[in-house]
PDB file of C-alpha atoms in Angstrom:
ATOM      1  CA  MET A1136     -14.853  -3.678  -9.328  1.00 41.00           C
ATOM      2  CA  ALA A1137     -15.574  -1.368 -12.199  1.00 44.00           C
ATOM      3  CA  GLY A1138     -16.430  -4.015 -14.748  1.00 46.00           C
ATOM      4  CA  GLY A1139     -13.178  -5.920 -14.561  1.00 48.00           C
ATOM      5  CA  ASN A1140     -13.691  -9.530 -15.549  1.00 46.00           C
ATOM      6  CA  THR A1141     -11.068 -12.192 -15.320  1.00 44.00           C
ATOM      7  CA  GLY A1142     -13.505 -15.096 -15.569  1.00 46.00           C
ATOM      8  CA  LYS A1143     -13.850 -17.554 -18.415  1.00 49.00           C
ATOM      9  CA  SER A1144     -15.291 -16.021 -21.532  1.00 49.00           C
ATOM     10  CA  GLY A1145     -15.464 -18.826 -24.012  1.00 53.00           C
ATOM     11  CA  ARG A1146     -11.945 -17.984 -25.174  1.00 52.00           C
ATOM     12  CA  ALA A1147      -8.925 -19.798 -23.831  1.00 56.00           C
ATOM     13  CA  GLY A1148      -7.319 -16.732 -22.272  1.00 66.00           C
ATOM     14  CA  GLY A1149     -10.321 -15.008 -20.689  1.00 73.00           C
ATOM     15  CA  GLU A1150     -10.657 -11.249 -20.848  1.00 79.00           C
ATOM     16  CA  PHE A1151     -10.336  -8.147 -18.760  1.00 77.00           C
ATOM     17  CA  ALA A1152     -12.194  -4.945 -19.495  1.00 82.00           C
ATOM     18  CA  LEU A1153     -11.797  -1.546 -17.862  1.00 83.00           C
ATOM     19  CA  ARG A1154     -14.687   0.810 -18.373  1.00 89.00           C
ATOM     20  CA  PRO A1155     -13.608   4.388 -17.596  1.00 91.00           C
ATOM     21  CA  TRP A1156     -17.135   5.563 -16.726  1.00 91.00           C
ATOM     22  CA  GLU A1157     -17.402   2.793 -14.119  1.00 93.00           C
ATOM     23  CA  LEU A1158     -13.984   3.656 -12.676  1.00 93.00           C
ATOM     24  CA  HIS A1159     -15.125   7.270 -12.315  1.00 93.00           C
ATOM     25  CA  GLY A1160     -18.327   6.108 -10.620  1.00 94.00           C
ATOM     26  CA  GLU A1161     -16.399   3.984  -8.144  1.00 95.00           C
ATOM     27  CA  GLY A1162     -13.967   6.864  -7.601  1.00 95.00           C
ATOM     28  CA  ARG A1163     -16.828   9.147  -6.626  1.00 96.00           C
ATOM     29  CA  GLU A1164     -18.118   6.473  -4.242  1.00 97.00           C
ATOM     30  CA  PHE A1165     -14.720   6.154  -2.525  1.00 97.00           C
ATOM     31  CA  GLU A1166     -14.512   9.937  -2.239  1.00 97.00           C
ATOM     32  CA  ARG A1167     -17.999  10.057  -0.703  1.00 97.00           C
ATOM     33  CA  ILE A1168     -17.170   7.326   1.809  1.00 97.00           C
ATOM     34  CA  GLY A1169     -13.854   9.009   2.646  1.00 97.00           C
ATOM     35  CA  GLY A1170     -15.700  12.269   3.278  1.00 97.00           C
ATOM     36  CA  GLU A1171     -18.215  10.545   5.548  1.00 98.00           C
ATOM     37  CA  LEU A1172     -15.405   8.845   7.443  1.00 97.00           C
ATOM     38  CA  THR A1173     -13.625  12.192   7.858  1.00 97.00           C
ATOM     39  CA  LYS A1174     -16.820  13.674   9.343  1.00 98.00           C
ATOM     40  CA  ALA A1175     -17.252  10.671  11.658  1.00 97.00           C
ATOM     41  CA  VAL A1176     -13.671  11.005  12.917  1.00 97.00           C
ATOM     42  CA  ALA A1177     -14.212  14.717  13.566  1.00 97.00           C
ATOM     43  CA  ALA A1178     -17.399  13.914  15.523  1.00 97.00           C
ATOM     44  CA  LEU A1179     -15.495  11.279  17.520  1.00 95.00           C
ATOM     45  CA  GLU A1180     -12.753  13.789  18.316  1.00 94.00           C
ATOM     46  CA  GLN A1181     -15.305  16.354  19.472  1.00 95.00           C
ATOM     47  CA  GLY A1182     -17.103  13.764  21.593  1.00 94.00           C
ATOM     48  CA  LEU A1183     -13.889  12.603  23.229  1.00 90.00           C
ATOM     49  CA  ALA A1184     -12.810  16.180  23.883  1.00 90.00           C
ATOM     50  CA  ALA A1185     -16.199  16.934  25.470  1.00 93.00           C
ATOM     51  CA  LEU A1186     -15.663  14.026  27.882  1.00 89.00           C
ATOM     52  CA  GLY A1187     -12.526  15.635  29.195  1.00 86.00           C
ATOM     53  CA  ALA A1188     -10.954  13.313  31.772  1.00 85.00           C
ATOM     54  CA  PRO A1189     -13.888  11.296  33.171  1.00 82.00           C
ATOM     55  CA  TRP A1190     -11.533   8.893  34.957  1.00 84.00           C
ATOM     56  CA  GLY A1191     -10.588  11.486  37.534  1.00 84.00           C
ATOM     57  CA  THR A1192      -7.282  12.408  39.092  1.00 85.00           C
ATOM     58  CA  ASP A1193      -7.031   9.773  41.806  1.00 90.00           C
ATOM     59  CA  ARG A1194      -4.448   6.989  41.652  1.00 89.00           C
ATOM     60  CA  PRO A1195      -6.548   4.452  39.653  1.00 88.00           C
ATOM     61  CA  GLY A1196      -7.742   7.232  37.324  1.00 89.00           C
ATOM     62  CA  SER A1197      -4.192   8.457  36.738  1.00 89.00           C
ATOM     63  CA  GLY A1198      -3.080   4.920  35.834  1.00 88.00           C
ATOM     64  CA  PHE A1199      -5.922   4.612  33.346  1.00 88.00           C
ATOM     65  CA  ALA A1200      -5.121   8.013  31.843  1.00 89.00           C
ATOM     66  CA  ALA A1201      -1.461   7.053  31.383  1.00 90.00           C
ATOM     67  CA  VAL A1202      -2.487   4.126  29.161  1.00 88.00           C
ATOM     68  CA  TYR A1203      -5.629   5.516  27.554  1.00 88.00           C
ATOM     69  CA  GLY A1204      -4.356   8.997  26.645  1.00 86.00           C
ATOM     70  CA  PRO A1205      -1.678   7.942  24.122  1.00 89.00           C
ATOM     71  CA  ALA A1206      -3.865   5.143  22.714  1.00 90.00           C
ATOM     72  CA  ARG A1207      -6.699   7.631  22.176  1.00 90.00           C
ATOM     73  CA  GLY A1208      -4.433   9.913  20.152  1.00 90.00           C
ATOM     74  CA  GLU A1209      -3.068   7.018  18.105  1.00 94.00           C
ATOM     75  CA  LEU A1210      -6.581   5.748  17.372  1.00 93.00           C
ATOM     76  CA  VAL A1211      -7.880   9.119  16.214  1.00 94.00           C
ATOM     77  CA  GLY A1212      -4.745   9.760  14.149  1.00 95.00           C
ATOM     78  CA  GLY A1213      -5.037   6.333  12.542  1.00 96.00           C
ATOM     79  CA  LEU A1214      -8.688   6.908  11.695  1.00 97.00           C
ATOM     80  CA  ARG A1215      -7.806  10.253  10.097  1.00 97.00           C
ATOM     81  CA  GLY A1216      -5.194   8.439   8.018  1.00 97.00           C
ATOM     82  CA  VAL A1217      -7.695   5.782   6.911  1.00 97.00           C
ATOM     83  CA  ALA A1218     -10.173   8.474   5.840  1.00 97.00           C
ATOM     84  CA  GLY A1219      -7.477  10.168   3.768  1.00 96.00           C
ATOM     85  CA  ARG A1220      -6.438   6.911   2.134  1.00 97.00           C
ATOM     86  CA  VAL A1221     -10.026   5.988   1.238  1.00 97.00           C
ATOM     87  CA  THR A1222     -10.467   9.399  -0.400  1.00 96.00           C
ATOM     88  CA  GLY A1223      -7.128   8.888  -2.171  1.00 96.00           C
ATOM     89  CA  VAL A1224      -8.365   5.608  -3.655  1.00 97.00           C
ATOM     90  CA  GLY A1225     -11.144   7.626  -5.295  1.00 96.00           C
ATOM     91  CA  ALA A1226      -8.637  10.034  -6.820  1.00 95.00           C
ATOM     92  CA  GLY A1227      -6.570   7.076  -8.024  1.00 95.00           C
ATOM     93  CA  LEU A1228      -9.586   5.540  -9.741  1.00 95.00           C
ATOM     94  CA  HIS A1229     -10.251   8.838 -11.556  1.00 94.00           C
ATOM     95  CA  THR A1230      -6.618   8.870 -12.718  1.00 94.00           C
ATOM     96  CA  MET A1231      -6.871   5.247 -13.858  1.00 93.00           C
ATOM     97  CA  ALA A1232     -10.051   6.017 -15.802  1.00 93.00           C
ATOM     98  CA  ALA A1233      -8.473   9.000 -17.565  1.00 93.00           C
ATOM     99  CA  ARG A1234      -5.339   7.018 -18.432  1.00 93.00           C
ATOM    100  CA  THR A1235      -7.426   4.095 -19.710  1.00 91.00           C
ATOM    101  CA  ALA A1236      -9.378   6.414 -22.008  1.00 90.00           C
ATOM    102  CA  ASP A1237      -6.109   7.993 -23.188  1.00 90.00           C
ATOM    103  CA  ALA A1238      -4.581   4.560 -23.860  1.00 88.00           C
ATOM    104  CA  ASP A1239      -7.675   3.519 -25.827  1.00 86.00           C
ATOM    105  CA  SER A1240      -7.474   6.674 -27.898  1.00 86.00           C
ATOM    106  CA  SER A1241      -3.740   6.185 -28.508  1.00 86.00           C
ATOM    107  CA  ALA A1242      -4.284   2.564 -29.495  1.00 84.00           C
ATOM    108  CA  ALA A1243      -6.998   3.592 -31.946  1.00 81.00           C
ATOM    109  CA  SER A1244      -4.785   6.223 -33.557  1.00 80.00           C
ATOM    110  CA  GLY A1245      -1.922   3.696 -33.709  1.00 76.00           C
ATOM    111  CA  PHE A1246      -4.081   1.559 -35.984  1.00 76.00           C
ATOM    112  CA  GLY A1247      -4.740   4.455 -38.334  1.00 69.00           C
ATOM    113  CA  ALA A1248      -8.070   5.455 -36.838  1.00 63.00           C
ATOM    114  CA  THR A1249      -8.946   9.048 -36.148  1.00 53.00           C
ATOM    115  CA  ALA A1250      -9.446   9.789 -32.502  1.00 48.00           C
ATOM    116  CA  VAL A1251     -12.890  10.988 -31.520  1.00 49.00           C
ATOM    117  CA  PRO A1252     -12.792  14.753 -30.969  1.00 40.00           C
ATOM    118  CA  GLU A1253     -12.197  15.430 -27.319  1.00 41.00           C
ATOM    119  CA  ALA A1254     -15.265  16.631 -25.499  1.00 39.00           C
ATOM    120  CA  ALA A1255     -15.060  19.223 -22.765  1.00 38.00           C
ATOM    121  CA  GLY A1256     -14.902  16.357 -20.269  1.00 45.00           C
ATOM    122  CA  ALA A1257     -17.540  14.372 -18.518  1.00 47.00           C
ATOM    123  CA  PRO A1258     -19.476  16.564 -16.089  1.00 46.00           C
ATOM    124  CA  GLY A1259     -18.465  16.075 -12.490  1.00 46.00           C
ATOM    125  CA  VAL A1260     -15.607  13.732 -13.372  1.00 45.00           C
ATOM    126  CA  PRO A1261     -12.210  15.022 -12.305  1.00 45.00           C
ATOM    127  CA  GLY A1262      -9.458  14.350 -14.829  1.00 44.00           C
ATOM    128  CA  SER A1263     -11.827  13.169 -17.551  1.00 43.00           C
ATOM    129  CA  ALA A1264     -10.545  13.762 -21.030  1.00 47.00           C
ATOM    130  CA  GLY A1265     -13.952  13.032 -22.531  1.00 46.00           C
ATOM    131  CA  VAL A1266     -12.522  10.410 -24.923  1.00 42.00           C
ATOM    132  CA  PRO A1267     -15.017   7.547 -25.179  1.00 45.00           C
ATOM    133  CA  GLY A1268     -12.673   4.744 -26.222  1.00 46.00           C
ATOM    134  CA  ALA A1269     -10.830   2.981 -29.009  1.00 45.00           C
ATOM    135  CA  THR A1270     -13.643   2.794 -31.518  1.00 44.00           C
ATOM    136  CA  PRO A1271     -13.723   6.227 -33.131  1.00 45.00           C
ATOM    137  CA  GLY A1272     -16.978   7.179 -34.744  1.00 48.00           C
ATOM    138  CA  ALA A1273     -18.911   4.352 -33.098  1.00 46.00           C
ATOM    139  CA  ALA A1274     -22.143   5.166 -31.349  1.00 46.00           C
ATOM    140  CA  PRO A1275     -21.681   5.241 -27.592  1.00 48.00           C
ATOM    141  CA  VAL A1276     -22.786   2.047 -25.928  1.00 48.00           C
ATOM    142  CA  VAL A1277     -24.862   2.422 -22.807  1.00 47.00           C
ATOM    143  CA  PRO A1278     -23.903  -0.368 -20.417  1.00 48.00           C
ATOM    144  CA  GLN A1279     -26.800  -2.501 -19.281  1.00 52.00           C
ATOM    145  CA  ASP A1280     -25.188  -3.689 -16.057  1.00 50.00           C
ATOM    146  CA  MET A1281     -23.831  -0.953 -13.809  1.00 48.00           C
ATOM    147  CA  SER A1282     -23.530  -3.209 -10.772  1.00 50.00           C
ATOM    148  CA  VAL A1283     -20.299  -3.390  -8.891  1.00 47.00           C
TER     149      VAL A1283
END
């Protein structure tokens, strides 16, 4: 996920790196998947509603309806909840990215460095402060590996 690395690095303690731009990218992906899931749940609801009560009103059909009806509502409600949570993970990743960039900037200024002037924010990235990291004045590094 997002460039985190807890593997061995040649140093005794290992390392862990958070790259805000990757967190934003993963956040957008979670939001996209959450949106698709929301649409799929809506299509399922419409399809189920269009079926009406195909089991009929006779005795066996009524027994089926008594069990199926509540389970159907619980299933659809649960799927709506999952879609909302997946979208929420995306928002959380955007927040984490912004806070990571802020922490980097604060750490840099704590060591006497001058923070890089804040840009207007990365385009299309909610909550982005536009602060590239803890190395003020350094040329931005373009990551070679954007895989997840």
